[in-house]
Short mmCIF file of C-alpha atoms and ligand atoms in Angstrom, two decimals:
data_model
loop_
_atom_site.label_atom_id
_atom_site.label_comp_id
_atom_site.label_asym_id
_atom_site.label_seq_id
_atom_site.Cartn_x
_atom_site.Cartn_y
_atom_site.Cartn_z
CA UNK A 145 0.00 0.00 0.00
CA UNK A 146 1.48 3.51 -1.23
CA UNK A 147 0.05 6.50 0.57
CA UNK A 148 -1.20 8.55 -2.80
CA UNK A 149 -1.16 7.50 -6.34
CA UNK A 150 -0.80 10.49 -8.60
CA UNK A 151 -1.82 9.75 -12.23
CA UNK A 152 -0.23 11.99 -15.03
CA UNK A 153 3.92 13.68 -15.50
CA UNK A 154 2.39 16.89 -16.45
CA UNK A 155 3.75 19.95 -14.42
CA UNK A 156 0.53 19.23 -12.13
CA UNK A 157 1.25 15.25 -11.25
CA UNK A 158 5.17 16.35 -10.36
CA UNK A 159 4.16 19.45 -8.94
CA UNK A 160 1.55 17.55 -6.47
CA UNK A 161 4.05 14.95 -6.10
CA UNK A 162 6.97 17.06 -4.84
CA UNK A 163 4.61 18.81 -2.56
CA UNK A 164 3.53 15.83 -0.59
CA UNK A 165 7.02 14.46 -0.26
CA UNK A 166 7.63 17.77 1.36
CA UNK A 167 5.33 17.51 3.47
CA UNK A 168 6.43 13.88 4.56
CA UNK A 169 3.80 11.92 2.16
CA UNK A 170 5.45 8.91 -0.12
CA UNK A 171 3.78 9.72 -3.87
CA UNK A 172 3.98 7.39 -6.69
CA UNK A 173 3.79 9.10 -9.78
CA UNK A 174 2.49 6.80 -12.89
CA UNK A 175 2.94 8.09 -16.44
CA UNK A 176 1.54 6.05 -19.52
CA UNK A 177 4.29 8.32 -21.86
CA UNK A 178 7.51 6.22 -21.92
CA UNK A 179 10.25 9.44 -21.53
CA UNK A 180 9.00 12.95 -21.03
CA UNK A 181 7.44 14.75 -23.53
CA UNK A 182 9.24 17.26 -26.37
CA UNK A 183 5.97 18.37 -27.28
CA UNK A 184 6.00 22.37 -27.10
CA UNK A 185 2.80 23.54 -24.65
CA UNK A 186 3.32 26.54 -22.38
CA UNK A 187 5.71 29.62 -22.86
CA UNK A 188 5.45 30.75 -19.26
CA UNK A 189 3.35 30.90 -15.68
CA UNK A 190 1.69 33.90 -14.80
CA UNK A 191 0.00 34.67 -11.33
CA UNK A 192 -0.16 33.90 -7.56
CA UNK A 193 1.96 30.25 -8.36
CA UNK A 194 5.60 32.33 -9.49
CA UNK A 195 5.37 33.26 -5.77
CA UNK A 196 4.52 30.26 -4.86
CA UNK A 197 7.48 28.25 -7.10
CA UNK A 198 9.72 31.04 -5.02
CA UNK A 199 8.88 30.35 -2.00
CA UNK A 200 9.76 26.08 -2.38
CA UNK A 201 12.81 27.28 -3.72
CA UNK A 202 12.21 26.64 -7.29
CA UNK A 203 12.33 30.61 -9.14
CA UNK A 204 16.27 30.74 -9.17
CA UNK A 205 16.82 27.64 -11.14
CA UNK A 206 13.37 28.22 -13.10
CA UNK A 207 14.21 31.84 -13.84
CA UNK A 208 18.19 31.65 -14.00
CA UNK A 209 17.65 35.17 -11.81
CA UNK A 210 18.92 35.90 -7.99
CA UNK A 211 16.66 37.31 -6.07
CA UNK A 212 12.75 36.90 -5.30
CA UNK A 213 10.29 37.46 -8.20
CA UNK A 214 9.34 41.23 -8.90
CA UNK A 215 5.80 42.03 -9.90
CA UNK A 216 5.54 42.43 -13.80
CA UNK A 217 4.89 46.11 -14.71
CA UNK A 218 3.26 45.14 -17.61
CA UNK A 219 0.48 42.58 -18.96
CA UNK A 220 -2.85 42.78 -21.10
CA UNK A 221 -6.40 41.60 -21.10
CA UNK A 222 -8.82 40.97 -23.53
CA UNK A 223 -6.31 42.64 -25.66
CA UNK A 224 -5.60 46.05 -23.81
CA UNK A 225 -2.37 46.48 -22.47
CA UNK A 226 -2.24 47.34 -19.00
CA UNK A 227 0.18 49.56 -17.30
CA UNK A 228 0.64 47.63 -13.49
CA UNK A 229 2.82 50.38 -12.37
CA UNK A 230 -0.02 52.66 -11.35
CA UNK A 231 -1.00 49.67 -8.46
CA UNK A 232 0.57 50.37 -5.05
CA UNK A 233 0.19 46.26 -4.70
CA UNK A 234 0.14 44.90 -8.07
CA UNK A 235 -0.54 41.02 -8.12
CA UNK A 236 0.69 39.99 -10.87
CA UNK A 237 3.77 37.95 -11.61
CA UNK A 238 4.67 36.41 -14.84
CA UNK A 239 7.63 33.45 -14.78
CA UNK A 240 8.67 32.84 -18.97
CA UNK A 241 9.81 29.17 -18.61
CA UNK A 242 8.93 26.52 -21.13
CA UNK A 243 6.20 23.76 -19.50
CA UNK A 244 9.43 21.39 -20.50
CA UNK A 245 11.82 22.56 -18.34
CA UNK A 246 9.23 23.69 -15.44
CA UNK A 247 8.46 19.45 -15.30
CA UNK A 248 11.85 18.89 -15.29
CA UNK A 249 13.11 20.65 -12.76
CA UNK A 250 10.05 19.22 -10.57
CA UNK A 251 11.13 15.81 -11.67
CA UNK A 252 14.48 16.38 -10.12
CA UNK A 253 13.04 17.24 -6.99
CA UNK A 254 13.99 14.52 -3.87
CA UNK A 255 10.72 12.45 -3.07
CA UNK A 256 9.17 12.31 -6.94
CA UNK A 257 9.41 9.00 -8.67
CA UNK A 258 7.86 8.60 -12.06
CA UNK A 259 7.68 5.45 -13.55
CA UNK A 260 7.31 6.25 -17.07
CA UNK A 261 5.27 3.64 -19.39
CA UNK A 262 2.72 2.79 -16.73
CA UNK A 263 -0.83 3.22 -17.65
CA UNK A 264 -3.56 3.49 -15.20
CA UNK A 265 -6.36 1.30 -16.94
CA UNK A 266 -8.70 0.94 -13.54
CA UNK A 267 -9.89 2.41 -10.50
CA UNK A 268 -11.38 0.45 -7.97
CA UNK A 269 -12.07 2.81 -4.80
CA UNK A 270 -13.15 1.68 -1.20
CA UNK A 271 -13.85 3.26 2.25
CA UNK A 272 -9.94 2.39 2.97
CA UNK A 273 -8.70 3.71 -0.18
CA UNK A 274 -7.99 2.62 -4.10
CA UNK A 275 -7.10 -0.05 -6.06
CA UNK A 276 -5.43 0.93 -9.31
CA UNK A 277 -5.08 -1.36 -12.09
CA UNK A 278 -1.87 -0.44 -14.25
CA UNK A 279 -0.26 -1.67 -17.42
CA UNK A 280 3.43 -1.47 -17.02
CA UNK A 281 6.07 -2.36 -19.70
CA UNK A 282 6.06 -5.59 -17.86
CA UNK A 283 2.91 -6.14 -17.87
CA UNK A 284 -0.25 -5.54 -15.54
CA UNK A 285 -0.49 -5.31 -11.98
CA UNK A 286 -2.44 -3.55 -9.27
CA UNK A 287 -1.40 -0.70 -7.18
CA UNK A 288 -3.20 -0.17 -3.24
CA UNK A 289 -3.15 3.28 -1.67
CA UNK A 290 -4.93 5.36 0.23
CA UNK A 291 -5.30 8.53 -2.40
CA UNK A 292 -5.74 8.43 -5.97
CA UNK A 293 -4.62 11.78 -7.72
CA UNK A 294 -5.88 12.09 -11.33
CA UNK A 295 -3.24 14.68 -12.91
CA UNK A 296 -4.13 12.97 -16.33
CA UNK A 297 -4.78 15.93 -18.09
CA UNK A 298 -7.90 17.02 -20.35
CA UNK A 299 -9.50 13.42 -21.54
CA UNK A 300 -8.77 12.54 -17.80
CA UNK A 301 -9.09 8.26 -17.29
CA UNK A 302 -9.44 8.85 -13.71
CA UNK A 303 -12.52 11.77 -14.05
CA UNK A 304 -14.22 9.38 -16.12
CA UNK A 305 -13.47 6.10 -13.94
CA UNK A 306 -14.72 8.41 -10.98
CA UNK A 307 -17.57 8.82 -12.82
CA UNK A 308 -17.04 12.90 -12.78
CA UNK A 309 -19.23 14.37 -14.99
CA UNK A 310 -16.88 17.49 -16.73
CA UNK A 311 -19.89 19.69 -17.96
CA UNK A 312 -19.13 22.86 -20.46
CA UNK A 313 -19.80 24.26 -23.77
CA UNK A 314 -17.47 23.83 -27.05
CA UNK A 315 -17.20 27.45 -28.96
CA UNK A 316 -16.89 26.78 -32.72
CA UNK A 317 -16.61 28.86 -35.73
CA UNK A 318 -13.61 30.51 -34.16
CA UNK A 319 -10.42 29.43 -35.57
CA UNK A 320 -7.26 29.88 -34.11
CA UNK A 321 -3.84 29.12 -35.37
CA UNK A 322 -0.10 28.72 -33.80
CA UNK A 323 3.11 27.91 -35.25
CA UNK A 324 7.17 29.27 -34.66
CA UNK A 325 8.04 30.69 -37.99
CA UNK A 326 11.03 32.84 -38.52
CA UNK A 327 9.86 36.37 -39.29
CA UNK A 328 11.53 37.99 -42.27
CA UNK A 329 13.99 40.99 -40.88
CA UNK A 330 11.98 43.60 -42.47
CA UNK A 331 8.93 42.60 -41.08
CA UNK A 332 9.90 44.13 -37.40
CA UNK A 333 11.17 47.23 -36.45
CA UNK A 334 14.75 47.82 -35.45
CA UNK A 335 13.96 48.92 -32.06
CA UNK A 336 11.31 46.81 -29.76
CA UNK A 337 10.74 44.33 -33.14
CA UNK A 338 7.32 45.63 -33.68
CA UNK A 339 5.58 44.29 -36.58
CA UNK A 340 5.37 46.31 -40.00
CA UNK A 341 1.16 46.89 -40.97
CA UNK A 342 -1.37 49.17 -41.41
CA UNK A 343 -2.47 50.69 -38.08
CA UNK A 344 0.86 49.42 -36.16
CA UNK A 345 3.76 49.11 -35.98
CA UNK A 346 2.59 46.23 -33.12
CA UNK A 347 4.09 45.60 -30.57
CA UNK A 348 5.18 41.98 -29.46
CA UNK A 349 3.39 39.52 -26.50
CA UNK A 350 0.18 41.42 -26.68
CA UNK A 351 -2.76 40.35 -28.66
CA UNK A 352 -4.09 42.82 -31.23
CA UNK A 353 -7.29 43.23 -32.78
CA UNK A 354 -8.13 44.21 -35.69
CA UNK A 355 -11.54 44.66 -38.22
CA UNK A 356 -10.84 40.85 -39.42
CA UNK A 357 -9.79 38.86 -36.24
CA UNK A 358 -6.77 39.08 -33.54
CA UNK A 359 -2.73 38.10 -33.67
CA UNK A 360 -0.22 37.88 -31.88
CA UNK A 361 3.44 37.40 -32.27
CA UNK A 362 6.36 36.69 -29.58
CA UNK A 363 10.05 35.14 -29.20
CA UNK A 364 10.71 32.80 -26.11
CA UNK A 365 14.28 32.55 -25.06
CA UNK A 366 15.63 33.32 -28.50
CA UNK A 367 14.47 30.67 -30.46
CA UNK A 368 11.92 31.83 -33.13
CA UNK A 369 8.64 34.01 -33.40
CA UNK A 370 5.53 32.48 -31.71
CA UNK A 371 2.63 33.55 -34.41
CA UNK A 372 -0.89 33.28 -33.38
CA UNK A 373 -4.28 34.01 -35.34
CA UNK A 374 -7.59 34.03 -34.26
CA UNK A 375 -10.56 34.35 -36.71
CA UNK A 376 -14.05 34.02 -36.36
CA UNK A 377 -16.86 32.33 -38.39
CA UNK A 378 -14.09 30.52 -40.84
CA UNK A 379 -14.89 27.30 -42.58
CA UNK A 380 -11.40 24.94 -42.13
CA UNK A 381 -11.74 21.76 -43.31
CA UNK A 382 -10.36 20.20 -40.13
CA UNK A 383 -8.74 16.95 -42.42
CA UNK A 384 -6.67 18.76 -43.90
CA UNK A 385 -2.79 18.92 -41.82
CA UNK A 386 -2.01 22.44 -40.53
CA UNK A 387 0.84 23.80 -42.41
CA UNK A 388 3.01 27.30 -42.07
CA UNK A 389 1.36 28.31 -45.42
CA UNK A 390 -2.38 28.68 -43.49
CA UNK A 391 -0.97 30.69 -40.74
CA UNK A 392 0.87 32.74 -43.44
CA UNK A 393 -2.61 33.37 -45.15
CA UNK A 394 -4.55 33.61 -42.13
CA UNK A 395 -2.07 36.55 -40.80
CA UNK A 396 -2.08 38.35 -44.19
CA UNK A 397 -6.24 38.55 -44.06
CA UNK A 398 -6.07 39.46 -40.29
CA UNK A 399 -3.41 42.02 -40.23
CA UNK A 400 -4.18 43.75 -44.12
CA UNK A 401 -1.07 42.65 -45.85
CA UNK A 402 1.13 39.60 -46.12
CA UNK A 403 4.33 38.75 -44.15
CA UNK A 404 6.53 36.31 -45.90
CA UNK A 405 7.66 34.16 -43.09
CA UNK A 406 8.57 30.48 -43.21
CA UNK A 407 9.12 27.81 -41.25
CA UNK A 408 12.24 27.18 -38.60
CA UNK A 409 14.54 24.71 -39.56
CA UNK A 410 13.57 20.86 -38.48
CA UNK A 411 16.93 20.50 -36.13
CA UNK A 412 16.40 23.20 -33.35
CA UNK A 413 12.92 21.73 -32.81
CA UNK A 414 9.69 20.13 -32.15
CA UNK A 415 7.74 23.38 -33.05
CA UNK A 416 4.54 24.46 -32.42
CA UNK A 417 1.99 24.22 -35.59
CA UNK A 418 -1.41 23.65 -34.20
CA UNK A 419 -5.16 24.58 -35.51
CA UNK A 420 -7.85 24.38 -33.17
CA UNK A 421 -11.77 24.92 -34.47
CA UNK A 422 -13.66 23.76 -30.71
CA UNK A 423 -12.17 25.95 -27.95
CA UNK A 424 -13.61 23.96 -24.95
CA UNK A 425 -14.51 25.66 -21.69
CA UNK A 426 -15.36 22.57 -18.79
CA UNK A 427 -15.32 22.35 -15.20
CA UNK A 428 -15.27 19.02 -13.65
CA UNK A 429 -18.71 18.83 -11.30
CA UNK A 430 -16.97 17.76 -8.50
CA UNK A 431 -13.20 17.63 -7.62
CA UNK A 432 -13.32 14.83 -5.18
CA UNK A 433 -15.46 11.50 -5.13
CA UNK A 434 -14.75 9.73 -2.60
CA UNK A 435 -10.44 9.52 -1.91
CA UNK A 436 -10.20 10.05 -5.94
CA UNK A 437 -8.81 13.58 -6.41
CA UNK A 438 -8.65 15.80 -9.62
CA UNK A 439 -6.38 18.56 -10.07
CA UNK A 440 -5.10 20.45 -12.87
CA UNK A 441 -6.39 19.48 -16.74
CA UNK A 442 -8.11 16.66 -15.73
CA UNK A 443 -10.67 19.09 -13.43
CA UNK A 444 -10.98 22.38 -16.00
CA UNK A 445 -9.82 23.10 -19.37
CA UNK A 446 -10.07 26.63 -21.00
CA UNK A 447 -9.95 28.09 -23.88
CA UNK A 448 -7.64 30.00 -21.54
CA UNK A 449 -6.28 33.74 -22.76
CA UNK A 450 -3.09 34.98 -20.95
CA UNK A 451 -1.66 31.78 -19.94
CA UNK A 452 -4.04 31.13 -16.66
CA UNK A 453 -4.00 27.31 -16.73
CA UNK A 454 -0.70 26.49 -15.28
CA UNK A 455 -1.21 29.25 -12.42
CA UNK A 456 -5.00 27.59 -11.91
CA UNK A 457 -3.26 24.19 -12.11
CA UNK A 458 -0.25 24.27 -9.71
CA UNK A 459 -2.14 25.89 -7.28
CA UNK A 460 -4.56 23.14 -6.97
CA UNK A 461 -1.74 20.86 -7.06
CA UNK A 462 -0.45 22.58 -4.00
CA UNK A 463 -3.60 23.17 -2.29
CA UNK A 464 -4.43 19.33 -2.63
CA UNK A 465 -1.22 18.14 -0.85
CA UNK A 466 -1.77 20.32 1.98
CA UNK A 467 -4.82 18.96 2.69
CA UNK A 468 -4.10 15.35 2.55
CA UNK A 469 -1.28 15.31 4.22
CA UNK A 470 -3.52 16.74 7.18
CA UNK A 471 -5.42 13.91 6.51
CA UNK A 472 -8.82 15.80 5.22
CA UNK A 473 -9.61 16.43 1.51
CA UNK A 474 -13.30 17.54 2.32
CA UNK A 475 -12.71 21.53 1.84
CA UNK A 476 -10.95 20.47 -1.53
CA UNK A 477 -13.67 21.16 -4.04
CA UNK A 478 -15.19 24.22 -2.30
CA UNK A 479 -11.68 25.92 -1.89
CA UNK A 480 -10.57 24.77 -5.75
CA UNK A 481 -13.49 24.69 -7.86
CA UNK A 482 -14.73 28.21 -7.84
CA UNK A 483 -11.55 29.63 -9.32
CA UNK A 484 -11.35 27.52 -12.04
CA UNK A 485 -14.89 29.18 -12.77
CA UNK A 486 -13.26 32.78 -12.44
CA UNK A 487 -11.20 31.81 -14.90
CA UNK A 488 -13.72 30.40 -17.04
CA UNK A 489 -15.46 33.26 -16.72
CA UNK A 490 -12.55 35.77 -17.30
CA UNK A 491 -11.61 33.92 -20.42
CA UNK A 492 -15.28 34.19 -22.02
CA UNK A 493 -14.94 37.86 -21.45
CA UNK A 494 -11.87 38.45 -23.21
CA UNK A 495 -13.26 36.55 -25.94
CA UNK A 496 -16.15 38.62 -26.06
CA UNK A 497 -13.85 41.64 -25.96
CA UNK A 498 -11.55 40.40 -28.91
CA UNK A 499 -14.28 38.99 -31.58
CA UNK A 500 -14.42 41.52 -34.36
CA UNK A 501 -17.82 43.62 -35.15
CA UNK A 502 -19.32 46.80 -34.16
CA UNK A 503 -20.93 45.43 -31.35
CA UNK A 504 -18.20 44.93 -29.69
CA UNK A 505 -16.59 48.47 -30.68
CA UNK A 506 -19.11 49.61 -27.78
CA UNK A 507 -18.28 46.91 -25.30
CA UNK A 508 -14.75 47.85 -25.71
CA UNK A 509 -14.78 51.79 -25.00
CA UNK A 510 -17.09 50.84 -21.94
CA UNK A 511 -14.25 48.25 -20.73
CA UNK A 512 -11.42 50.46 -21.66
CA UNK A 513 -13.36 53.47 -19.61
CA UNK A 514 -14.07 50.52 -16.27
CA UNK A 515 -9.52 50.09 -16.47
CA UNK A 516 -9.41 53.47 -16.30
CA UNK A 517 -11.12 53.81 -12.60
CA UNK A 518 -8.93 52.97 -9.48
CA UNK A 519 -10.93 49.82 -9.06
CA UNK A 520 -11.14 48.84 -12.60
CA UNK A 521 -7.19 47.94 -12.88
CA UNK A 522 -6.94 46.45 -9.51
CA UNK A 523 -10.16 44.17 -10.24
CA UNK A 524 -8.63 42.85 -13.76
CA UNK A 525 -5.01 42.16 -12.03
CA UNK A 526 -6.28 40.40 -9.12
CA UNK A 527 -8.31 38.71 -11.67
CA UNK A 528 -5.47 37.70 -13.78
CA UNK A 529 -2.97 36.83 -10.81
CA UNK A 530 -5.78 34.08 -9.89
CA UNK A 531 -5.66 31.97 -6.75
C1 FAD B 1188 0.28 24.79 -27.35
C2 FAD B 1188 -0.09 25.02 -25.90
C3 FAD B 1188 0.36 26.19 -25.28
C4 FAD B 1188 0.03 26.45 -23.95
N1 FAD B 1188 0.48 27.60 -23.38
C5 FAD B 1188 0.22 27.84 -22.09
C6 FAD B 1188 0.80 28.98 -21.43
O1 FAD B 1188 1.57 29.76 -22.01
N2 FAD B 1188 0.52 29.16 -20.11
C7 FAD B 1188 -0.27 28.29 -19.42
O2 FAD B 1188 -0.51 28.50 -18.23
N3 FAD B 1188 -0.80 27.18 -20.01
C8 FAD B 1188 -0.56 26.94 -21.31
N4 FAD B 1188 -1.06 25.81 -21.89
C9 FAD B 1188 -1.83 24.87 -21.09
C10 FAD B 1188 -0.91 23.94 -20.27
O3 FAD B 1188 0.02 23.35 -21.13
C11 FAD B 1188 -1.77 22.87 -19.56
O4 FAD B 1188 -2.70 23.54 -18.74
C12 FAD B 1188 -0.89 21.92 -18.74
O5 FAD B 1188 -0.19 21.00 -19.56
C13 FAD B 1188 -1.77 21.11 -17.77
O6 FAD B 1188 -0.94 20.27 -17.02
P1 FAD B 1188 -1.50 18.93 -16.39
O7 FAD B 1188 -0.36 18.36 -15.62
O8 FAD B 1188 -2.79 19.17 -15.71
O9 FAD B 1188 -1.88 17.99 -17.62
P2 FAD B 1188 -0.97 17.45 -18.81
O10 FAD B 1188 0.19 18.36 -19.06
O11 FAD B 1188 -1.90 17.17 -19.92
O12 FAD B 1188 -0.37 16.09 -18.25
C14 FAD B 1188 -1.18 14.93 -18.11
C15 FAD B 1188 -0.29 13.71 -18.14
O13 FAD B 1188 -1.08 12.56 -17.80
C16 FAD B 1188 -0.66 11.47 -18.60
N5 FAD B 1188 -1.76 10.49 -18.65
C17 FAD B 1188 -2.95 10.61 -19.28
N6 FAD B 1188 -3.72 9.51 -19.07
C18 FAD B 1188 -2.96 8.65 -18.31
C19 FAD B 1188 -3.21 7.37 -17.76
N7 FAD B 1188 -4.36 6.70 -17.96
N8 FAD B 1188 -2.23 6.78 -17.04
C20 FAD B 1188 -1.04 7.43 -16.80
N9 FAD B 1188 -0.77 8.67 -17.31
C21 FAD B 1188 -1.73 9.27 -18.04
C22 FAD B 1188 -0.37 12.11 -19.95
O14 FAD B 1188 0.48 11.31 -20.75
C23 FAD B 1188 0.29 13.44 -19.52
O15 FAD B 1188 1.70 13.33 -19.44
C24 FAD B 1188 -0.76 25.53 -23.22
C25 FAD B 1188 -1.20 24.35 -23.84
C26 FAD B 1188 -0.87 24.09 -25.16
C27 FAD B 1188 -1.35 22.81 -25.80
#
């Protein structure tokens, strides 16, 4: 018998996994992937969990800085910039580190054991605890402890097995498009690489709007330009691969005029070069049945903007450890669940505030007019900073 099973590598299963060996609980972590993923996903952490990574110890080596985090002076919602600055106690902290190296580091960390290739095909709970059915690479066997953790991202085995319903709308008709290209030189501006087009020059990590959808462009640790696209009411036909050419089109009719960019060469990668045509938007009903446990993915996904899910995610992670190492997981789902609404909810607004139209013209001036009162700017960055 193992004190807590947690299902999933991601940066929530060893983030959830460190914390309980901290706190003197022996974790098993079980992984169906056979090595870590290379598969490109987050760019950075933003909110109340940099402060949190600081104070276990984890910024320095995440960060490569000395020192404690310092609040970021600058972010954006629904894509407005905001100038932090003018808050006495400004909440937000933003931590650029690729999702690979944050799960490696918390691999490292003394206590976490993955075993990598082990896939949890059961769950069998009791009053006393779980029985876990796994297939290893030497075959099957069952597992006894006295928590089950389901880290297991999105399509979550354990939700389902749990028999947690994960209720939600899908948006369609809005298309959005990633991929690392390398910009042509011209394209940007010599100072603060701002990119060339009508209305701009624009500047980079912010999302911009224009008549005929929303971009974005950015450059994490060197490598090349992050180029995103958003575009309403667009047929794709969703058989058809994703390819640098779409994103090139897709740009040109968002932004006015065309940017010949192309894609990285294959050796410095995996890249990103992803369509999506459902942006889903679920809560998990309940975060606890029973000693089964969900935390991160596997209880909320969101067509998150700003990078909220890793903030939302650790901090369950963290919050869920606490509480069973005390021995009582029953405040779990009250403390947990209603911020994955908030960010839910925050998410749908800036959605509403980036689709294109007339409409939302109005909304926007009313919104930019509510940032511009004292509590406006707090509300958005607390908001943002999460919990
Ligand atoms: C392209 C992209 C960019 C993103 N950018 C950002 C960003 O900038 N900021 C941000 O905050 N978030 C971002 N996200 C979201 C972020 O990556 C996720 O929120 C994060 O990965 C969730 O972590 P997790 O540990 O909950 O789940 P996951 O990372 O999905 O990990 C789940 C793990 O469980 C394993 N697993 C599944 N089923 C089983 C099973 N039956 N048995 C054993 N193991 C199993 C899987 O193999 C996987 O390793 C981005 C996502 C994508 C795709």
């Amino acid at each position: 018998m193992v004190d807590v099973v947690v299902v999933g590598a991601g940066p929530v299963g060893l983030m959830c996994a460190r914390e309980l060996s901290r706190l003197g609980v022996r974790p098993v972590v079980l992984e169906a992937l056979p090595a870590p993923s290379l598969v490109p996903k987050a760019n950075g952490i933003v909110g109340r969990a940099v402060p949190m990574l600081h104070a276990r110890g984890l910024y320095a080596a995440l960060s490569g800085r000395r020192g404690g985090p310092r609040p970021a002076p600058r972010y954006m919602y629904g894509g407005f910039p905001l100038d932090l600055r003018r808050l006495p106690d400004n909440p937000v902290y933003v931590l650029p580190v690729p999702q690979r190296r944050l799960e490696a580091e918390l691999a490292r960390s003394a206590g976490v054991s993955v075993l990598w290739g082990h896939t949890v095909t059961g769950v069998s709970p009791s009053e006393a605890g779980v029985t876990v059915s796994v297939s290893g690479p030497s075959g099957a066997y069952t597992l006894d402890c006295a928590y089950l953790v389901g880290c297991d991202g999105a399509h979550s085995f354990v939700r389902k097995a749990a028999g947690i319903g994960f209720p939600g709308v899908a948006q369609d008709g809005v298309v959005s498009r990633s991929a690392h290209v390398v910009l042509p030189p011209g394209s940007l501006t010599r100072f603060g690489g701002r990119l060339r087009g009508p209305g701009g020059p624009y500047r980079p990590y912010l999302f911009h709007r224009t008549p005929r959808g929303v971009f974005s462009f950015a450059r994490f640790g060197g490598g090349p330009h992050l180029v995103t696209t958003l575009e309403w009411d667009a047929a794709v036909d969703d058989t058809v691969p994703m390819e640098v050419g779409e994103l090139r089109s897709s740009l040109a009719r968002v932004l006015g005029v065309p940017v010949g960019f192309d894609a990285p060469p294959t050796s410095g990668g995996p890249y990103v070069l992803r369509r999506s045509t459902s942006r889903q938007n679920r809560v998990a009903s309940r975060y606890a049945a029973g000693r089964v446990l969900l935390a991160g993915d596997a209880a909320h996904v969101v067509a998150g903007i700003g990078g909220p899910l890793l903030n939302l995610g650790l901090l369950d992670a963290v919050d869920l450890a606490g509480r069973i190492a005390r021995g009582d997981v029953s405040g779990y789902d009250a403390a947990r669940r209603p911020h994955a609404d908030r960010v839910l909810a925050s998410s749908a607004e800036q959605a509403a505030l980036l689709a294109p139209g007339p409409a939302v013209d109005a909304a926007r001036a009313r919104f930019l007019a509510y940032l511009h009162t004292p509590d406006g700017l707090r509300r958005v960055a607390s908001t943002i900073a999460g919990g």
